Amino acid sequence: MEISALLIAGLVLAVLAIFTVLRAVRIVPQARARNVERLGRYNRTLQPGLNFVIPYIDRVYPAIDLREQVVSFQPQPVITEDNLVVEIDTVLYFQVTDPRAAAYEIASYLQAVEQLTVTTLRNVVGSMDLEKTLTSRDTINSQLRGVLDEATGKWGIRVNRVEIKAIDPPKTIKDAMEKQMRAERDKRAAILSAEGQRQSQILTAEGDKQAAVLRAEGNRTAEILKAEGQARAIDQVFQAVHRNDPDPKLLAYQYLQTLPQLAKGQGNTFFVIPSEVTAALSGISKAFTEALPKSPATRDTTVREGLAEQAADDAARAAEAAAEAVADAAEADSIRPLPSASSSTNNRHDGP
């Protein structure tokens, strides 16, 4: 019996010693910290690694995470300066820098940070209207971070960043904003369409202008070339006439050949026959009845006779045509014989 009691006592002491040793050794993970109280008073903070404490005297509190933490709060209703209620969802990034202050300066630093964020957000957004709130997220974030970092410094907490995830205005405001955006898009589309049409019309007008200029240039060049051609032809005829030295009889003959063409026009209901027509006819008849003087071009007798016969035939035809023209003019009561060649120049057609 005594051996069994001693054995049991030895086992109890061994278990107690093992338990005491285990309580004396504490291992703290990396980026963690644990506060130690000795006899109810803060003693020290255990650092990451192997640490020893006094069993039954030192009390070790749960580990505090020293890494940066992310907390997403529930959307909070906030009233803007223009009395509109918006739902704002925020995200907070913070880190515990002093485990002792985080444990003893505030009861629940996480809840305290959440409430402080809500109140600060309402103060900041309450001084802005809806439009400024929607477009000034960076300003709101920086103001929130400054206020929270200053207030949480004594709690051993550093606020690294505050982000606004979403700002939800009321449904009526969303509908109005959507209509406004649609109107803006339609306006920009109309402006772009008008600009495109304006540019197209400008380009078309420029093209028409250039085409008209080119056509005018082409017409001018054509008219110039045509005039030059006519001038050259007239000059050639003039040179040929003066080179061959025609006599008045030949000119009278040419006049009689041209005279029938004056009556061919549809609008020629009135034309003038000069008084020299009779003289021209007598001169022609006299020219073909008299012997022509010899010239270098008419020395051949055979050729001269053929030319005389052809000239006589042409003169006869010209005389017949002139007689027909005179008869037609007499029927139309439009024949006005002129006393001299000088008076015929004032009429519609001039004689040679």
Short mmCIF file of C-alpha atoms in Angstrom, two decimals:
data_model
loop_
_atom_site.label_atom_id
_atom_site.label_comp_id
_atom_site.label_asym_id
_atom_site.label_seq_id
_atom_site.Cartn_x
_atom_site.Cartn_y
_atom_site.Cartn_z
CA MET A 1 0.00 0.00 0.00
CA GLU A 2 2.78 2.39 0.84
CA ILE A 3 4.50 1.60 -2.48
CA SER A 4 1.29 2.32 -4.41
CA ALA A 5 0.80 5.66 -2.60
CA LEU A 6 4.38 6.68 -3.28
CA LEU A 7 4.00 5.66 -6.91
CA ILE A 8 0.83 7.67 -7.32
CA ALA A 9 2.40 10.69 -5.65
CA GLY A 10 5.44 10.40 -7.91
CA LEU A 11 3.24 10.27 -11.01
CA VAL A 12 1.28 13.30 -9.85
CA LEU A 13 4.47 15.25 -9.24
CA ALA A 14 5.84 14.23 -12.63
CA VAL A 15 2.68 15.34 -14.41
CA LEU A 16 2.69 18.61 -12.46
CA ALA A 17 6.33 19.21 -13.35
CA ILE A 18 5.67 18.56 -17.02
CA PHE A 19 2.65 20.84 -16.96
CA THR A 20 4.67 23.54 -15.20
CA VAL A 21 7.47 23.31 -17.74
CA LEU A 22 4.98 23.54 -20.59
CA ARG A 23 3.41 26.64 -19.06
CA ALA A 24 6.82 28.20 -18.62
CA VAL A 25 7.71 27.89 -22.32
CA ARG A 26 5.78 30.01 -24.86
CA ILE A 27 6.44 30.10 -28.60
CA VAL A 28 5.17 33.21 -30.44
CA PRO A 29 4.77 33.03 -34.27
CA GLN A 30 6.26 35.59 -36.61
CA ALA A 31 4.34 38.92 -36.95
CA ARG A 32 2.52 38.18 -33.71
CA ALA A 33 2.83 39.60 -30.19
CA ARG A 34 1.50 38.52 -26.80
CA ASN A 35 1.11 40.67 -23.71
CA VAL A 36 2.15 39.27 -20.30
CA GLU A 37 0.66 40.30 -16.98
CA ARG A 38 2.39 39.40 -13.74
CA LEU A 39 0.12 39.32 -10.76
CA GLY A 40 -2.46 41.31 -12.72
CA ARG A 41 -0.15 44.03 -13.96
CA TYR A 42 1.33 44.45 -17.41
CA ASN A 43 4.86 43.10 -17.40
CA ARG A 44 6.13 42.78 -20.96
CA THR A 45 5.27 41.82 -24.52
CA LEU A 46 6.49 38.51 -25.87
CA GLN A 47 8.31 38.80 -29.20
CA PRO A 48 8.22 36.19 -31.97
CA GLY A 49 10.23 33.08 -31.08
CA LEU A 50 10.88 31.10 -27.86
CA ASN A 51 9.94 32.87 -24.64
CA PHE A 52 9.92 31.84 -20.95
CA VAL A 53 7.45 32.96 -18.33
CA ILE A 54 6.84 32.17 -14.71
CA PRO A 55 4.09 29.60 -14.42
CA TYR A 56 1.08 30.39 -12.27
CA ILE A 57 2.35 33.96 -11.81
CA ASP A 58 2.56 35.35 -15.34
CA ARG A 59 -0.59 35.46 -17.41
CA VAL A 60 -0.08 35.42 -21.20
CA TYR A 61 -2.86 37.01 -23.31
CA PRO A 62 -3.85 35.85 -26.83
CA ALA A 63 -1.64 36.84 -29.73
CA ILE A 64 -2.19 40.14 -31.50
CA ASP A 65 -1.69 40.19 -35.27
CA LEU A 66 0.91 42.78 -36.31
CA ARG A 67 0.30 42.42 -40.07
CA GLU A 68 -1.70 44.92 -42.12
CA GLN A 69 -5.35 44.05 -41.90
CA VAL A 70 -8.20 44.75 -44.29
CA VAL A 71 -11.67 45.44 -42.97
CA SER A 72 -14.70 46.00 -45.20
CA PHE A 73 -17.55 47.77 -43.48
CA GLN A 74 -21.21 47.52 -44.35
CA PRO A 75 -22.66 50.27 -46.59
CA GLN A 76 -23.56 53.27 -44.51
CA PRO A 77 -26.29 55.83 -45.35
CA VAL A 78 -24.80 59.31 -45.63
CA ILE A 79 -26.63 62.59 -46.27
CA THR A 80 -24.93 64.96 -48.70
CA GLU A 81 -25.01 68.75 -48.61
CA ASP A 82 -27.93 68.84 -51.08
CA ASN A 83 -30.00 66.54 -48.78
CA LEU A 84 -29.63 63.33 -50.76
CA VAL A 85 -29.11 59.99 -49.04
CA VAL A 86 -26.37 57.86 -50.57
CA GLU A 87 -25.03 54.45 -49.55
CA ILE A 88 -21.24 54.45 -49.18
CA ASP A 89 -19.23 51.25 -48.84
CA THR A 90 -15.70 51.67 -47.45
CA VAL A 91 -12.60 49.51 -47.05
CA LEU A 92 -10.04 50.19 -44.30
CA TYR A 93 -6.38 49.12 -44.27
CA PHE A 94 -4.73 49.37 -40.84
CA GLN A 95 -1.89 47.83 -38.83
CA VAL A 96 -1.21 47.37 -35.09
CA THR A 97 2.06 49.05 -34.22
CA ASP A 98 1.86 48.92 -30.40
CA PRO A 99 0.38 45.71 -28.91
CA ARG A 100 0.31 47.15 -25.40
CA ALA A 101 -1.71 50.27 -26.47
CA ALA A 102 -4.01 48.18 -28.64
CA ALA A 103 -4.80 45.97 -25.64
CA TYR A 104 -4.98 48.53 -22.84
CA GLU A 105 -5.92 51.87 -24.48
CA ILE A 106 -9.12 50.67 -26.16
CA ALA A 107 -11.47 47.82 -25.35
CA SER A 108 -12.06 46.75 -28.99
CA TYR A 109 -9.90 48.58 -31.46
CA LEU A 110 -11.63 47.00 -34.47
CA GLN A 111 -15.08 48.22 -33.45
CA ALA A 112 -13.64 51.60 -32.51
CA VAL A 113 -12.03 51.95 -35.96
CA GLU A 114 -15.31 51.05 -37.67
CA GLN A 115 -17.36 53.60 -35.74
CA LEU A 116 -14.75 56.30 -36.19
CA THR A 117 -14.70 55.63 -39.94
CA VAL A 118 -18.48 55.98 -40.18
CA THR A 119 -18.62 59.25 -38.26
CA THR A 120 -15.68 60.74 -40.15
CA LEU A 121 -17.19 59.69 -43.48
CA ARG A 122 -20.47 61.41 -42.64
CA ASN A 123 -18.67 64.59 -41.67
CA VAL A 124 -16.62 64.67 -44.87
CA VAL A 125 -19.42 63.75 -47.29
CA GLY A 126 -21.91 66.00 -45.50
CA SER A 127 -19.93 69.04 -46.66
CA MET A 128 -20.16 68.02 -50.34
CA ASP A 129 -22.98 67.83 -52.83
CA LEU A 130 -23.75 64.67 -54.79
CA GLU A 131 -21.83 65.61 -57.89
CA LYS A 132 -18.71 66.50 -55.94
CA THR A 133 -19.04 63.33 -53.87
CA LEU A 134 -19.13 61.17 -56.99
CA THR A 135 -16.13 62.88 -58.55
CA SER A 136 -13.94 63.47 -55.46
CA ARG A 137 -13.17 60.01 -54.16
CA ASP A 138 -9.47 60.73 -53.80
CA THR A 139 -10.22 63.82 -51.72
CA ILE A 140 -12.58 61.85 -49.46
CA ASN A 141 -10.02 59.05 -49.05
CA SER A 142 -7.22 61.42 -48.10
CA GLN A 143 -9.39 63.29 -45.57
CA LEU A 144 -10.60 60.04 -44.00
CA ARG A 145 -7.07 58.70 -43.74
CA GLY A 146 -5.78 61.87 -42.10
CA VAL A 147 -8.54 61.97 -39.47
CA LEU A 148 -8.42 58.24 -38.69
CA ASP A 149 -4.64 58.07 -38.49
CA GLU A 150 -4.55 60.96 -36.04
CA ALA A 151 -7.34 59.52 -33.86
CA THR A 152 -6.07 55.92 -33.81
CA GLY A 153 -2.43 56.78 -33.14
CA LYS A 154 -2.90 56.64 -29.36
CA TRP A 155 -4.50 53.20 -29.74
CA GLY A 156 -1.32 51.77 -31.23
CA ILE A 157 -2.91 51.53 -34.68
CA ARG A 158 -1.73 53.08 -37.95
CA VAL A 159 -4.29 53.59 -40.71
CA ASN A 160 -2.47 53.06 -44.01
CA ARG A 161 -5.28 53.62 -46.47
CA VAL A 162 -9.02 54.20 -46.73
CA GLU A 163 -10.84 53.35 -49.96
CA ILE A 164 -14.44 53.94 -51.00
CA LYS A 165 -15.70 50.88 -52.84
CA ALA A 166 -19.04 52.17 -53.98
CA ILE A 167 -21.29 55.21 -53.77
CA ASP A 168 -24.90 54.32 -54.52
CA PRO A 169 -27.28 57.27 -54.97
CA PRO A 170 -31.05 56.79 -54.84
CA LYS A 171 -32.81 55.07 -57.74
CA THR A 172 -34.45 58.29 -58.89
CA ILE A 173 -31.07 59.98 -59.05
CA LYS A 174 -29.67 57.02 -60.99
CA ASP A 175 -32.49 57.30 -63.53
CA ALA A 176 -31.92 61.04 -63.89
CA MET A 177 -28.17 60.51 -64.31
CA GLU A 178 -28.78 57.83 -66.91
CA LYS A 179 -31.08 60.15 -68.88
CA GLN A 180 -28.50 62.92 -68.65
CA MET A 181 -25.75 60.65 -69.91
CA ARG A 182 -27.97 59.45 -72.75
CA ALA A 183 -28.73 63.06 -73.69
CA GLU A 184 -25.02 63.90 -73.61
CA ARG A 185 -24.22 60.95 -75.87
CA ASP A 186 -26.98 61.94 -78.29
CA LYS A 187 -25.69 65.50 -78.26
CA ARG A 188 -22.14 64.41 -79.02
CA ALA A 189 -23.42 62.11 -81.78
CA ALA A 190 -25.43 64.96 -83.33
CA ILE A 191 -22.44 67.30 -83.13
CA LEU A 192 -20.16 64.74 -84.75
CA SER A 193 -22.72 64.06 -87.48
CA ALA A 194 -23.11 67.79 -88.16
CA GLU A 195 -19.35 68.24 -88.26
CA GLY A 196 -19.07 65.34 -90.70
CA GLN A 197 -21.76 66.78 -92.98
CA ARG A 198 -20.15 70.22 -92.80
CA GLN A 199 -16.75 68.82 -93.68
CA SER A 200 -18.28 66.79 -96.52
CA GLN A 201 -20.03 69.86 -97.94
CA ILE A 202 -16.84 71.89 -97.67
CA LEU A 203 -14.87 69.22 -99.50
CA THR A 204 -17.59 68.90 -102.14
CA ALA A 205 -17.65 72.68 -102.65
CA GLU A 206 -13.86 72.75 -102.90
CA GLY A 207 -14.00 69.96 -105.47
CA ASP A 208 -16.68 71.78 -107.50
CA LYS A 209 -14.67 74.98 -107.32
CA GLN A 210 -11.51 73.29 -108.57
CA ALA A 211 -13.47 71.50 -111.29
CA ALA A 212 -15.05 74.80 -112.42
CA VAL A 213 -11.64 76.48 -112.43
CA LEU A 214 -10.16 73.65 -114.46
CA ARG A 215 -13.10 73.71 -116.91
CA ALA A 216 -12.74 77.48 -117.28
CA GLU A 217 -9.03 77.08 -117.87
CA GLY A 218 -9.71 74.39 -120.47
CA ASN A 219 -12.37 76.48 -122.23
CA ARG A 220 -10.09 79.50 -122.25
CA THR A 221 -7.24 77.48 -123.71
CA ALA A 222 -9.56 75.97 -126.31
CA GLU A 223 -10.92 79.39 -127.28
CA ILE A 224 -7.40 80.80 -127.50
CA LEU A 225 -6.26 77.91 -129.67
CA LYS A 226 -9.38 78.21 -131.82
CA ALA A 227 -8.86 81.95 -132.25
CA GLU A 228 -5.22 81.39 -133.07
CA GLY A 229 -6.24 78.78 -135.65
CA GLN A 230 -8.79 81.10 -137.24
CA ALA A 231 -6.30 83.97 -137.25
CA ARG A 232 -3.71 81.75 -138.88
CA ALA A 233 -6.23 80.58 -141.50
CA ILE A 234 -7.30 84.15 -142.27
CA ASP A 235 -3.67 85.14 -142.49
CA GLN A 236 -2.95 82.27 -144.87
CA VAL A 237 -5.91 83.26 -147.07
CA PHE A 238 -4.88 86.91 -146.96
CA GLN A 239 -1.32 86.03 -147.88
CA ALA A 240 -2.50 83.75 -150.69
CA VAL A 241 -4.82 86.43 -152.10
CA HIS A 242 -2.13 89.11 -152.07
CA ARG A 243 0.48 86.72 -153.37
CA ASN A 244 -1.65 85.90 -156.47
CA ASP A 245 -2.55 89.62 -157.00
CA PRO A 246 -6.25 89.25 -158.02
CA ASP A 247 -7.94 91.92 -160.15
CA PRO A 248 -11.37 93.54 -159.42
CA LYS A 249 -13.04 91.29 -161.95
CA LEU A 250 -12.13 88.17 -159.98
CA LEU A 251 -13.34 89.79 -156.76
CA ALA A 252 -16.65 90.64 -158.45
CA TYR A 253 -16.96 87.04 -159.56
CA GLN A 254 -16.35 85.80 -156.01
CA TYR A 255 -18.97 88.26 -154.77
CA LEU A 256 -21.56 86.83 -157.16
CA GLN A 257 -20.75 83.30 -155.97
CA THR A 258 -21.29 84.34 -152.34
CA LEU A 259 -24.47 86.32 -152.99
CA PRO A 260 -26.87 83.29 -153.28
CA GLN A 261 -25.78 82.06 -149.85
CA LEU A 262 -27.21 85.19 -148.26
CA ALA A 263 -30.76 84.00 -148.99
CA LYS A 264 -30.34 80.48 -147.58
CA GLY A 265 -30.81 81.39 -143.90
CA GLN A 266 -34.23 80.84 -142.31
CA GLY A 267 -34.23 84.26 -140.69
CA ASN A 268 -33.01 86.15 -143.77
CA THR A 269 -36.33 87.70 -144.75
CA PHE A 270 -34.58 90.98 -145.57
CA PHE A 271 -31.23 91.52 -147.24
CA VAL A 272 -29.62 94.32 -149.26
CA ILE A 273 -28.38 94.06 -152.82
CA PRO A 274 -25.95 96.89 -153.57
CA SER A 275 -26.27 98.99 -156.72
CA GLU A 276 -22.90 97.65 -157.84
CA VAL A 277 -24.47 94.28 -158.71
CA THR A 278 -25.34 95.46 -162.24
CA ALA A 279 -21.89 96.88 -162.65
CA ALA A 280 -20.40 93.63 -161.33
CA LEU A 281 -22.45 91.57 -163.81
CA SER A 282 -21.44 93.81 -166.71
CA GLY A 283 -17.84 93.63 -165.57
CA ILE A 284 -17.96 89.85 -165.42
CA SER A 285 -19.57 89.51 -168.83
CA LYS A 286 -17.05 91.92 -170.25
CA ALA A 287 -14.23 90.05 -168.57
CA PHE A 288 -15.21 86.74 -170.14
CA THR A 289 -15.88 88.30 -173.62
CA GLU A 290 -12.55 90.07 -173.78
CA ALA A 291 -9.30 88.30 -174.28
CA LEU A 292 -7.37 87.74 -171.04
CA PRO A 293 -3.80 88.92 -170.90
CA LYS A 294 -1.23 86.25 -170.95
CA SER A 295 0.35 85.28 -167.74
CA PRO A 296 2.92 82.67 -166.78
CA ALA A 297 0.15 80.47 -165.45
CA THR A 298 -2.01 80.67 -168.67
CA ARG A 299 0.48 80.36 -171.50
CA ASP A 300 -0.79 76.98 -172.48
CA THR A 301 -3.58 77.41 -175.06
CA THR A 302 -5.38 74.23 -174.16
CA VAL A 303 -5.41 75.04 -170.48
CA ARG A 304 -6.51 78.61 -171.20
CA GLU A 305 -9.46 77.47 -173.27
CA GLY A 306 -10.57 75.00 -170.59
CA LEU A 307 -10.37 77.63 -167.91
CA ALA A 308 -12.31 80.09 -170.08
CA GLU A 309 -15.08 77.60 -170.62
CA GLN A 310 -15.26 76.76 -166.90
CA ALA A 311 -15.26 80.46 -165.99
CA ALA A 312 -18.04 81.10 -168.48
CA ASP A 313 -20.14 78.31 -166.98
CA ASP A 314 -19.51 79.62 -163.46
CA ALA A 315 -20.41 83.13 -164.53
CA ALA A 316 -23.64 81.91 -166.10
CA ARG A 317 -24.58 80.01 -162.96
CA ALA A 318 -23.69 83.00 -160.81
CA ALA A 319 -25.78 85.28 -162.99
CA GLU A 320 -28.75 82.92 -162.76
CA ALA A 321 -28.36 82.70 -158.98
CA ALA A 322 -28.15 86.47 -158.71
CA ALA A 323 -31.26 86.87 -160.86
CA GLU A 324 -33.16 84.38 -158.68
CA ALA A 325 -32.02 86.19 -155.55
CA VAL A 326 -33.16 89.53 -157.00
CA ALA A 327 -36.53 88.04 -157.92
CA ASP A 328 -37.00 86.59 -154.41
CA ALA A 329 -36.13 89.88 -152.86
CA ALA A 330 -38.56 91.72 -155.13
CA GLU A 331 -41.34 89.38 -154.12
CA ALA A 332 -40.67 90.04 -150.49
CA ASP A 333 -40.69 93.81 -151.10
CA SER A 334 -37.39 94.00 -149.37
CA ILE A 335 -35.07 95.04 -152.16
CA ARG A 336 -33.50 98.43 -151.54
CA PRO A 337 -30.91 99.37 -154.15
CA LEU A 338 -28.17 101.55 -152.80
CA PRO A 339 -26.90 104.52 -154.79
CA SER A 340 -23.24 103.96 -153.98
CA ALA A 341 -20.87 101.58 -152.16
CA SER A 342 -20.41 104.06 -149.32
CA SER A 343 -24.11 103.96 -148.43
CA SER A 344 -24.19 100.17 -148.44
CA THR A 345 -21.83 99.97 -145.48
CA ASN A 346 -24.60 101.14 -143.14
CA ASN A 347 -26.89 98.18 -143.97
CA ARG A 348 -26.98 94.67 -142.69
CA HIS A 349 -24.70 93.09 -145.37
CA ASP A 350 -21.91 94.97 -147.11
CA GLY A 351 -20.87 94.51 -150.75
CA PRO A 352 -17.27 93.92 -151.89
#
